Short mmCIF file of C-alpha atoms in Angstrom, two decimals:
data_model
loop_
_atom_site.label_atom_id
_atom_site.label_comp_id
_atom_site.label_asym_id
_atom_site.label_seq_id
_atom_site.Cartn_x
_atom_site.Cartn_y
_atom_site.Cartn_z
CA MET A 25 0.00 0.00 0.00
CA PHE A 26 3.02 2.28 -0.10
CA TYR A 27 5.30 3.60 -2.83
CA ARG A 28 8.02 1.12 -3.89
CA SER A 29 7.38 -1.05 -0.85
CA GLY A 30 7.35 -4.27 -2.88
CA LYS A 31 3.61 -5.00 -3.24
CA SER A 32 3.74 -5.86 -6.95
CA SER A 33 6.82 -8.01 -6.47
CA ILE A 34 5.05 -10.00 -3.77
CA GLU A 35 2.03 -10.58 -5.99
CA ARG A 36 4.14 -11.64 -8.98
CA VAL A 37 6.33 -14.02 -6.95
CA VAL A 38 3.55 -15.67 -4.93
CA PHE A 39 0.73 -15.81 -7.47
CA HIS A 40 2.47 -15.66 -10.86
CA LYS A 41 5.62 -17.74 -10.24
CA MET A 42 7.97 -14.90 -11.17
CA SER A 43 11.56 -15.32 -10.05
CA PRO A 44 12.47 -12.86 -7.25
CA ASN A 45 15.41 -11.60 -9.31
CA GLU A 46 13.09 -10.72 -12.20
CA THR A 47 11.09 -8.35 -10.00
CA LEU A 48 14.01 -5.92 -10.01
CA TYR A 49 12.81 -4.81 -13.45
CA LEU A 50 9.18 -4.22 -12.48
CA GLU A 51 7.96 -0.66 -12.77
CA SER A 52 6.12 1.04 -9.92
CA THR A 53 2.38 0.42 -9.86
CA SER A 54 0.65 3.51 -11.26
CA LYS A 55 -2.97 2.41 -11.03
CA ILE A 56 -5.17 0.09 -9.03
CA SER A 57 -4.83 -3.50 -10.24
CA LYS A 58 -6.96 -6.55 -9.49
CA ASN A 59 -5.79 -10.17 -9.47
CA ASP A 60 -8.27 -13.07 -9.34
CA VAL A 61 -7.04 -16.17 -7.50
CA ILE A 62 -8.94 -19.37 -8.22
CA SER A 63 -8.30 -22.11 -5.67
CA PHE A 64 -9.95 -23.85 -2.72
CA ILE A 65 -11.53 -20.48 -2.08
CA ASP A 66 -11.77 -17.84 -4.79
CA PHE A 67 -10.58 -14.38 -3.83
CA GLN A 68 -9.30 -11.15 -5.33
CA ILE A 69 -6.16 -9.15 -4.56
CA TRP A 70 -6.41 -5.39 -5.11
CA ASP A 71 -3.11 -3.55 -5.37
CA PHE A 72 -3.38 0.13 -4.42
CA PRO A 73 -0.39 2.25 -5.55
CA GLY A 74 1.31 4.19 -2.80
CA GLN A 75 0.85 7.53 -4.54
CA ILE A 76 -2.95 7.24 -4.78
CA ASP A 77 -4.95 9.04 -2.10
CA PHE A 78 -7.13 6.30 -0.67
CA PHE A 79 -9.38 8.89 0.97
CA ASP A 80 -10.13 10.90 -2.16
CA SER A 81 -13.84 11.58 -2.65
CA SER A 82 -13.71 9.81 -6.03
CA PHE A 83 -13.36 6.48 -4.20
CA ASP A 84 -16.51 4.88 -2.81
CA LEU A 85 -14.95 3.37 0.30
CA GLU A 86 -18.15 1.66 1.38
CA ILE A 87 -18.32 -0.37 -1.84
CA ILE A 88 -14.57 -1.09 -1.75
CA LEU A 89 -14.45 -2.18 1.89
CA GLU A 90 -17.79 -3.85 2.56
CA ARG A 91 -16.75 -7.06 0.75
CA CYS A 92 -13.10 -6.85 1.78
CA GLY A 93 -11.83 -9.55 4.11
CA SER A 94 -8.34 -8.30 4.85
CA LEU A 95 -6.23 -5.16 4.46
CA VAL A 96 -2.54 -5.90 3.96
CA PHE A 97 -0.07 -3.05 4.45
CA VAL A 98 3.42 -3.50 3.00
CA ILE A 99 6.23 -1.46 4.54
CA ASP A 100 9.79 -1.23 3.26
CA ALA A 101 11.83 -2.11 6.36
CA GLN A 102 14.95 -0.55 4.84
CA ASP A 103 13.33 2.86 4.27
CA ASP A 104 12.00 5.61 6.54
CA TYR A 105 8.61 4.22 7.53
CA LEU A 106 7.20 6.89 9.87
CA ASP A 107 4.95 8.42 7.21
CA ALA A 108 3.79 4.94 6.23
CA LEU A 109 2.77 4.21 9.83
CA ASN A 110 0.68 7.39 9.95
CA ARG A 111 -1.10 6.35 6.76
CA ILE A 112 -1.76 2.89 8.18
CA VAL A 113 -3.44 4.36 11.25
CA ASP A 114 -5.47 6.81 9.13
CA THR A 115 -6.60 3.95 6.89
CA VAL A 116 -7.59 1.73 9.82
CA VAL A 117 -9.58 4.57 11.40
CA ILE A 118 -11.59 5.04 8.19
CA ALA A 119 -11.88 1.35 7.28
CA SER A 120 -13.18 0.36 10.71
CA LYS A 121 -16.21 2.60 10.15
CA PHE A 122 -17.24 0.67 7.02
CA ASN A 123 -16.35 -2.92 7.92
CA ILE A 124 -15.86 -4.06 11.51
CA LYS A 125 -14.96 -7.60 10.40
CA LEU A 126 -11.80 -6.58 8.53
CA SER A 127 -8.52 -8.17 9.51
CA TYR A 128 -5.44 -5.95 9.37
CA GLU A 129 -2.05 -7.35 8.39
CA VAL A 130 1.32 -5.57 8.23
CA PHE A 131 4.12 -7.03 6.11
CA ILE A 132 7.44 -5.57 7.25
CA HIS A 133 9.06 -6.28 3.92
CA LYS A 134 12.57 -6.47 2.39
CA VAL A 135 14.14 -7.74 5.62
CA ASP A 136 16.49 -10.14 3.80
CA GLY A 137 19.40 -7.69 4.05
CA LEU A 138 18.98 -6.98 7.77
CA SER A 139 20.49 -8.68 10.80
CA ASP A 140 18.22 -10.70 13.09
CA ASP A 141 18.57 -8.16 15.89
CA LEU A 142 17.65 -5.28 13.61
CA LYS A 143 14.62 -7.17 12.26
CA ILE A 144 13.30 -7.69 15.78
CA GLU A 145 14.00 -4.07 16.70
CA ILE A 146 12.15 -2.72 13.65
CA GLN A 147 9.18 -5.05 14.20
CA ARG A 148 8.94 -4.03 17.86
CA ASP A 149 9.16 -0.33 16.96
CA ILE A 150 6.46 -0.56 14.28
CA HIS A 151 4.18 -2.62 16.51
CA GLN A 152 4.55 -0.20 19.41
CA ARG A 153 4.00 2.96 17.35
CA ILE A 154 0.87 1.63 15.61
CA THR A 155 -0.59 0.25 18.83
CA GLU A 156 -0.10 3.57 20.63
CA GLU A 157 -1.70 5.53 17.79
CA LEU A 158 -4.69 3.19 17.65
CA MET A 159 -5.18 3.57 21.41
CA HIS A 160 -5.08 7.33 20.92
CA GLU A 161 -7.93 6.91 18.38
CA ASN A 162 -9.87 4.72 20.86
CA LEU A 163 -9.35 1.70 18.61
CA GLU A 164 -7.51 -0.49 21.09
CA ASP A 165 -9.83 -3.39 20.16
CA ILE A 166 -8.37 -3.48 16.65
CA HIS A 167 -5.97 -6.42 16.37
CA MET A 168 -3.17 -6.15 13.83
CA SER A 169 -0.76 -8.92 12.88
CA PHE A 170 2.85 -8.20 11.94
CA TYR A 171 5.10 -10.33 9.73
CA LEU A 172 8.74 -10.06 8.69
CA THR A 173 8.79 -10.89 4.98
CA SER A 174 11.06 -11.24 1.97
CA ILE A 175 10.49 -12.58 -1.54
CA TYR A 176 13.90 -14.27 -1.38
CA ASP A 177 12.84 -16.91 1.16
CA HIS A 178 9.70 -18.69 2.37
CA SER A 179 8.68 -15.93 4.80
CA ILE A 180 6.35 -14.26 2.30
CA TYR A 181 4.53 -17.55 1.66
CA GLU A 182 4.13 -18.23 5.35
CA ALA A 183 2.82 -14.69 5.97
CA PHE A 184 0.29 -14.97 3.15
CA SER A 185 -0.73 -18.38 4.48
CA LYS A 186 -1.64 -16.83 7.83
CA VAL A 187 -3.59 -14.06 6.07
CA ILE A 188 -5.59 -16.43 3.86
CA GLN A 189 -6.37 -18.80 6.73
CA LYS A 190 -8.29 -16.02 8.47
CA LEU A 191 -10.59 -15.84 5.43
CA ILE A 192 -11.45 -19.56 5.44
CA PRO A 193 -14.58 -20.34 7.50
CA GLN A 194 -13.84 -24.08 7.29
CA LEU A 195 -10.40 -23.67 8.90
CA PRO A 196 -11.30 -25.22 12.32
CA THR A 197 -12.77 -28.26 10.56
CA LEU A 198 -9.72 -28.68 8.34
CA GLU A 199 -7.36 -28.37 11.32
CA ASN A 200 -9.36 -30.99 13.23
CA LEU A 201 -9.25 -33.40 10.27
CA LEU A 202 -5.49 -32.92 9.95
CA ASN A 203 -5.07 -33.53 13.70
CA ILE A 204 -6.98 -36.81 13.36
CA LEU A 205 -4.89 -37.83 10.34
CA CYS A 206 -1.62 -37.05 12.15
CA SER A 207 -2.72 -38.93 15.26
CA ASN A 208 -3.87 -42.05 13.40
CA SER A 209 -0.85 -42.17 11.08
CA ASN A 210 1.96 -41.04 13.42
CA ILE A 211 2.66 -38.00 11.25
CA GLU A 212 4.92 -35.31 12.69
CA LYS A 213 3.46 -32.44 10.65
CA ALA A 214 0.90 -32.06 7.85
CA PHE A 215 0.16 -29.14 5.54
CA LEU A 216 -2.70 -28.62 3.12
CA PHE A 217 -1.17 -26.58 0.28
CA ASP A 218 -2.60 -24.56 -2.55
CA VAL A 219 -0.41 -25.99 -5.31
CA MET A 220 -0.31 -22.91 -7.53
CA SER A 221 0.85 -20.42 -4.88
CA LYS A 222 2.41 -22.80 -2.28
CA ILE A 223 0.31 -21.10 0.39
CA TYR A 224 -0.79 -23.57 3.05
CA ILE A 225 -4.45 -23.09 3.82
CA ALA A 226 -4.42 -25.34 6.88
CA THR A 227 -2.09 -27.35 9.09
CA ASP A 228 -2.44 -29.45 12.23
CA SER A 229 -2.30 -27.85 15.67
CA SER A 230 1.36 -28.64 16.39
CA PRO A 231 3.76 -25.67 16.11
CA VAL A 232 5.03 -24.80 12.64
CA ASP A 233 8.78 -25.30 12.30
CA ILE A 234 10.09 -23.12 9.48
CA GLN A 235 12.55 -25.76 8.22
CA THR A 236 9.83 -28.41 8.07
CA TYR A 237 7.54 -25.99 6.25
CA GLU A 238 10.29 -25.16 3.74
CA LEU A 239 10.90 -28.86 3.02
CA CYS A 240 7.21 -29.54 2.48
CA SER A 241 6.83 -26.44 0.32
CA ASP A 242 9.87 -27.30 -1.79
CA MET A 243 8.51 -30.81 -2.36
CA ILE A 244 5.70 -29.34 -4.46
CA ASP A 245 8.27 -27.72 -6.76
CA VAL A 246 10.22 -31.00 -7.00
CA VAL A 247 7.12 -33.00 -7.93
CA ILE A 248 5.97 -30.46 -10.53
CA ASP A 249 9.45 -30.11 -12.06
CA ILE A 250 9.92 -33.88 -12.41
CA SER A 251 6.37 -34.30 -13.74
CA CYS A 252 7.06 -31.64 -16.38
CA ILE A 253 9.95 -33.74 -17.66
CA TYR A 254 8.66 -37.29 -17.27
CA GLY A 255 4.90 -36.92 -16.82
CA PRO A 256 2.27 -37.27 -19.57
CA LYS A 257 1.62 -34.16 -21.64
CA GLN A 258 -1.73 -32.49 -21.09
CA GLU A 259 -3.68 -30.36 -23.49
CA LYS A 260 -4.01 -26.71 -22.62
CA GLU A 261 -7.29 -25.30 -21.41
CA GLU A 262 -9.60 -23.44 -23.78
CA ASN A 263 -8.09 -20.11 -22.79
CA GLY A 264 -4.69 -21.40 -23.87
CA SER A 265 -3.19 -21.76 -20.44
CA ASN A 266 -2.85 -24.44 -17.81
CA GLU A 267 -1.94 -23.32 -14.30
CA ASN A 268 -0.52 -26.69 -13.21
CA PRO A 269 0.03 -28.80 -16.34
CA SER A 270 2.01 -31.43 -14.46
CA TYR A 271 -0.22 -31.69 -11.42
CA GLY A 272 -3.32 -33.78 -11.83
CA THR A 273 -5.57 -36.46 -10.46
CA ASP A 274 -3.89 -39.00 -8.16
CA THR A 275 -0.54 -37.20 -8.02
CA TYR A 276 1.55 -39.10 -5.48
CA SER A 277 5.15 -38.84 -4.30
CA VAL A 278 7.35 -40.07 -1.47
CA ILE A 279 10.85 -38.73 -0.71
CA HIS A 280 13.14 -40.42 1.84
CA LEU A 281 15.50 -37.90 3.45
CA ALA A 282 19.01 -38.57 4.75
CA ASN A 283 17.93 -37.83 8.34
CA SER A 284 15.52 -40.83 8.42
CA MET A 285 12.50 -38.65 7.76
CA VAL A 286 9.97 -39.06 4.96
CA LEU A 287 8.07 -36.51 2.87
CA TYR A 288 4.70 -37.77 1.61
CA LEU A 289 2.61 -35.86 -0.97
CA ARG A 290 -0.88 -36.71 -2.19
CA GLU A 291 -3.25 -34.83 -4.47
CA VAL A 292 -6.51 -33.82 -2.77
CA ASN A 293 -8.14 -32.07 -5.73
CA GLU A 294 -7.06 -29.98 -8.72
CA HIS A 295 -6.02 -27.11 -6.42
CA LEU A 296 -4.86 -28.74 -3.19
CA ALA A 297 -2.14 -31.15 -2.10
CA LEU A 298 -1.50 -32.75 1.27
CA VAL A 299 2.19 -32.84 2.25
CA CYS A 300 3.19 -34.78 5.36
CA PHE A 301 6.43 -35.04 7.31
CA LEU A 302 6.96 -38.26 9.28
CA ARG A 303 9.62 -40.56 10.66
CA GLU A 304 10.82 -43.43 8.51
CA GLU A 305 9.88 -46.07 11.11
CA ASN A 306 6.30 -44.80 10.97
CA PHE A 307 6.21 -45.33 7.21
CA GLU A 308 6.75 -49.09 7.35
CA LYS A 309 3.06 -49.60 6.51
CA PRO A 310 2.36 -47.08 3.73
CA GLY A 311 -0.94 -48.81 2.99
CA LEU A 312 -2.28 -47.59 6.34
CA LEU A 313 -1.30 -44.01 5.52
CA ASP A 314 -2.87 -44.34 2.06
CA TYR A 315 -6.11 -45.57 3.64
CA ASN A 316 -6.15 -42.75 6.21
CA PHE A 317 -5.50 -40.25 3.44
CA ALA A 318 -8.43 -41.65 1.43
CA CYS A 319 -10.67 -41.11 4.48
CA PHE A 320 -9.31 -37.56 4.86
CA LYS A 321 -9.91 -36.80 1.18
CA LYS A 322 -13.45 -38.15 1.31
CA SER A 323 -14.26 -35.93 4.30
CA ASN A 324 -13.31 -32.73 2.45
#
């Protein structure tokens, strides 16, 4: 939502598979753009350029915000962000009058070049300043989530995963089903991924370990890359494109890691894949896991 903060780069990397290095050549967004995402849930991403006055009378904020589920603010962590924080507070004050159900997310972006201590310091400073300003506006009940993000690692995917999960009404049910699957199959961790974006729309209730998440996320790329080379060719859709030409019905893959762990991937539907992380000794009866997965798939 701010000038040269990296909004367009995030959208291109997460939802259009652009390489992070290619985003260096993107021009600044000069007009409002809309991106339709078709997946387990269909949603739209509206990119507002930083130079546009969101409060101009030419904008009908009621129409814009009444169907909005989340407002995501992107801040350049390597730039002077004080003006950006003021605009965030002003936006929240106005938006809260039109839609009380909005969730507010702050991506503290471009942190890949910063030390860990500086990242924490910047996040704490931004959190404190915004919280104090919201209290001054008598909006202490507004809850905002803060994420340290970069397009050069998995942090942007994890942040977007948390944002999207808040928009899924079936999330508690999905989490419960994954908990049952993990318990019955001795799975350490399970993720339900949107294959196109690698956003996980649900996971079991155990804590998310970033290294485990990265392994499970990377497995999707491995499966798609190998399928592109060795898998059967598929005809393109009528519009001439195919989002996941190598990912189809009954996609299945197992990878045995050097540390005696196993990665297990199964297709759920054309948009979703289940990726599990389990110990090798718990994979001695893969038929049991296959059966439990079939029950999980049928329940969705």
